[in-house]
XYZ file of C-alpha atoms in Angstrom:
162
model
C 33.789 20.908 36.167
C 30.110 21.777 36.639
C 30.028 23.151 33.237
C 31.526 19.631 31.588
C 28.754 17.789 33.902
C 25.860 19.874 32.406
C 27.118 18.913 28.889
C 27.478 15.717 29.106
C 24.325 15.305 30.560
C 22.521 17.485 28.099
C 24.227 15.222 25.221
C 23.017 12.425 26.554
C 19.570 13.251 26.914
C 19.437 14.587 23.275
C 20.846 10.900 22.355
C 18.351 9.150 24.034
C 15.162 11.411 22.611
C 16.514 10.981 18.932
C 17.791 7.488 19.506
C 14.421 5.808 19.301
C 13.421 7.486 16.201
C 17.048 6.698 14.580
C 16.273 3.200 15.313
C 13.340 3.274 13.700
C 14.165 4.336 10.770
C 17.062 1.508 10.640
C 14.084 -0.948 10.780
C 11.630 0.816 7.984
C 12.239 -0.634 4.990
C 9.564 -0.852 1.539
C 8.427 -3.840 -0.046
C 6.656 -3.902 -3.939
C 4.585 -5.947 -4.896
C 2.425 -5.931 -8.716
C -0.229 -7.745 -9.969
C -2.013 -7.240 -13.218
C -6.154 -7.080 -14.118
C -7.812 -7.604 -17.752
C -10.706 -4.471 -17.658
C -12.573 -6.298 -20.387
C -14.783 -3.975 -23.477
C -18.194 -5.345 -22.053
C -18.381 -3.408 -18.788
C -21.287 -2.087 -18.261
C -21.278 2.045 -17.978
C -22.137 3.767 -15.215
C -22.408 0.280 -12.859
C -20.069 -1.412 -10.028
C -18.630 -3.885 -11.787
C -15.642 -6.198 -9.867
C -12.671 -7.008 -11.384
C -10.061 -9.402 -9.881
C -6.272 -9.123 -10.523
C -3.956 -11.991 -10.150
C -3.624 -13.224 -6.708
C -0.465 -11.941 -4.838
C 2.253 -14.306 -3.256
C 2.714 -12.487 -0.081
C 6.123 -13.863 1.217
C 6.172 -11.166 3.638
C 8.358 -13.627 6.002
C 10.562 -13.981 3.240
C 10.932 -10.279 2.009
C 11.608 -9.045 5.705
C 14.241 -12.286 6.194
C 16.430 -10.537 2.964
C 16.452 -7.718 4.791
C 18.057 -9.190 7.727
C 15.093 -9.361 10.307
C 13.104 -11.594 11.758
C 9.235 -11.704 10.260
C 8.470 -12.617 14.107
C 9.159 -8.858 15.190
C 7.078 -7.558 12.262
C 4.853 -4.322 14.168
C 3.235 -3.307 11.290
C 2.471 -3.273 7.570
C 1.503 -0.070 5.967
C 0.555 0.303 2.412
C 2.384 4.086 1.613
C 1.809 3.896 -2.303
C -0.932 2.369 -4.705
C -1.051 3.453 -8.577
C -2.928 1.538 -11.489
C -1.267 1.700 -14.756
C -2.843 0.755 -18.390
C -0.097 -0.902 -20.105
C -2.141 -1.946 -23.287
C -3.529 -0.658 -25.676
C -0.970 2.053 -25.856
C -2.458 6.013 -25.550
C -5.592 5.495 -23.789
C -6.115 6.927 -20.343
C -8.228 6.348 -16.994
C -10.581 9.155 -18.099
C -13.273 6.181 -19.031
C -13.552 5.675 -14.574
C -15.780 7.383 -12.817
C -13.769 6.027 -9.231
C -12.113 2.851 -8.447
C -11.948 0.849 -5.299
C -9.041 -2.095 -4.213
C -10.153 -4.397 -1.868
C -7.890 -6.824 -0.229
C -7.928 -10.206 1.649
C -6.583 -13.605 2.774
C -7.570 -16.727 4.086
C -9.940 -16.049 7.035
C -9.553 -12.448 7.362
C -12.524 -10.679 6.385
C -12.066 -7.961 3.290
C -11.133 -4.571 3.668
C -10.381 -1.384 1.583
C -7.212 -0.927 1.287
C -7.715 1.731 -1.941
C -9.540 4.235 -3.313
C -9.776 7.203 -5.836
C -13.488 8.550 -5.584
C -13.230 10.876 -8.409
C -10.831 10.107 -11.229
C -10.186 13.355 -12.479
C -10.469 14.151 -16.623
C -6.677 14.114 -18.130
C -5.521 11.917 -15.665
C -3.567 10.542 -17.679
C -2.572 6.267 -18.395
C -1.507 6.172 -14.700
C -3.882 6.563 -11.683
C -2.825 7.297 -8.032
C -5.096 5.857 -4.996
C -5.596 7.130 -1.804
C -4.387 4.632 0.472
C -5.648 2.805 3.962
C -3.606 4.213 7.234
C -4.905 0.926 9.095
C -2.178 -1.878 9.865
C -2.366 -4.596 7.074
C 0.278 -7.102 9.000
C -2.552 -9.926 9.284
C -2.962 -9.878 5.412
C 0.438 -10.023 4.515
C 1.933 -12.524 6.834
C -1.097 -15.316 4.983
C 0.474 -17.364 2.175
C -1.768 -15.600 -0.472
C -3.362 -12.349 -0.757
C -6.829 -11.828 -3.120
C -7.306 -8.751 -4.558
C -10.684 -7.572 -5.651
C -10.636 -4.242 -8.014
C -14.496 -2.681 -7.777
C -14.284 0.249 -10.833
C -17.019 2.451 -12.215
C -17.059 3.785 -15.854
C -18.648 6.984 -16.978
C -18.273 5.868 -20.786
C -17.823 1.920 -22.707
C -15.008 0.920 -23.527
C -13.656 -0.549 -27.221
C -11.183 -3.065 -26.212
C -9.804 -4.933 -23.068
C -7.520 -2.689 -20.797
């Protein structure tokens, strides 16, 4: 009998110490969102020069509502993944940046980095990935719109809008 009251109570403590992080991964879920930018030929090389992508509909209410929860228990937003992608012309690369920078904001809120590549390596290739922000981005997302504000640096001209 002892030995059936020392199991039961050992099973029951490992339920409640993995039971928190079992419910938390019930209520992680990912949300995408795309916008695109125009990098246009007359950039000037080897200068900050801001770029500004089509403005985001948020909707983050709405995205976590589909899901089946309610936006008003909403913790945090985290931004896990960020990569910029030339779609046209076809066969050019990133090589052309030196670094790139995404800013974000909405409304009121002041901006803020969200992300970054400092170096673009050579060869990288027609799709860059950013280092991202750790820092809770809830107060952006639950606004109606979300500005984006791309600050890039070339290391060579370009021929023809990105």
């Amino acid at each position: 009998m002892k030995y059936l009251k020392y199991s039961v109570l050992f099973i029951i403590t490992i339920f409640l110490l993995t039971s928190c992080k079992l419910i938390d991964g019930w209520t992680h879920f990912e949300v995408s969102y795309s916008s695109a930018v125009t990098l246009p030929q007359d950039l000037d090389v080897n200068q900050s020069e801001d770029v500004y992508p089509d403005e985001i509909a948020a909707d983050l209410e709405g995205e976590v509502e589909s899901e089946g929860y309610d936006p008003d228990k909403i913790e945090s937003v985290e931004l896990t993944d960020l990569k910029l992608t030339i779609d046209a012309p076809g066969g050019v690369d990133f090589s052309f940046l030196t670094s790139a920078e995404l800013f974000m904001s909405a409304g009121d809120i002041a901006e803020q980095r969200v992300a970054w590549k400092d170096q673009v390596p050579t060869g990288v290739g027609n799709t860059l990935d950013m280092s991202t922000t750790s820092k809770d981005l809830k107060k952006f997302l639950k606004q109606d719109v979300v500005t984006l504000r791309l600050n890039i640096i070339t290391n060579t001209g370009i021929a023809v809008d990105y």
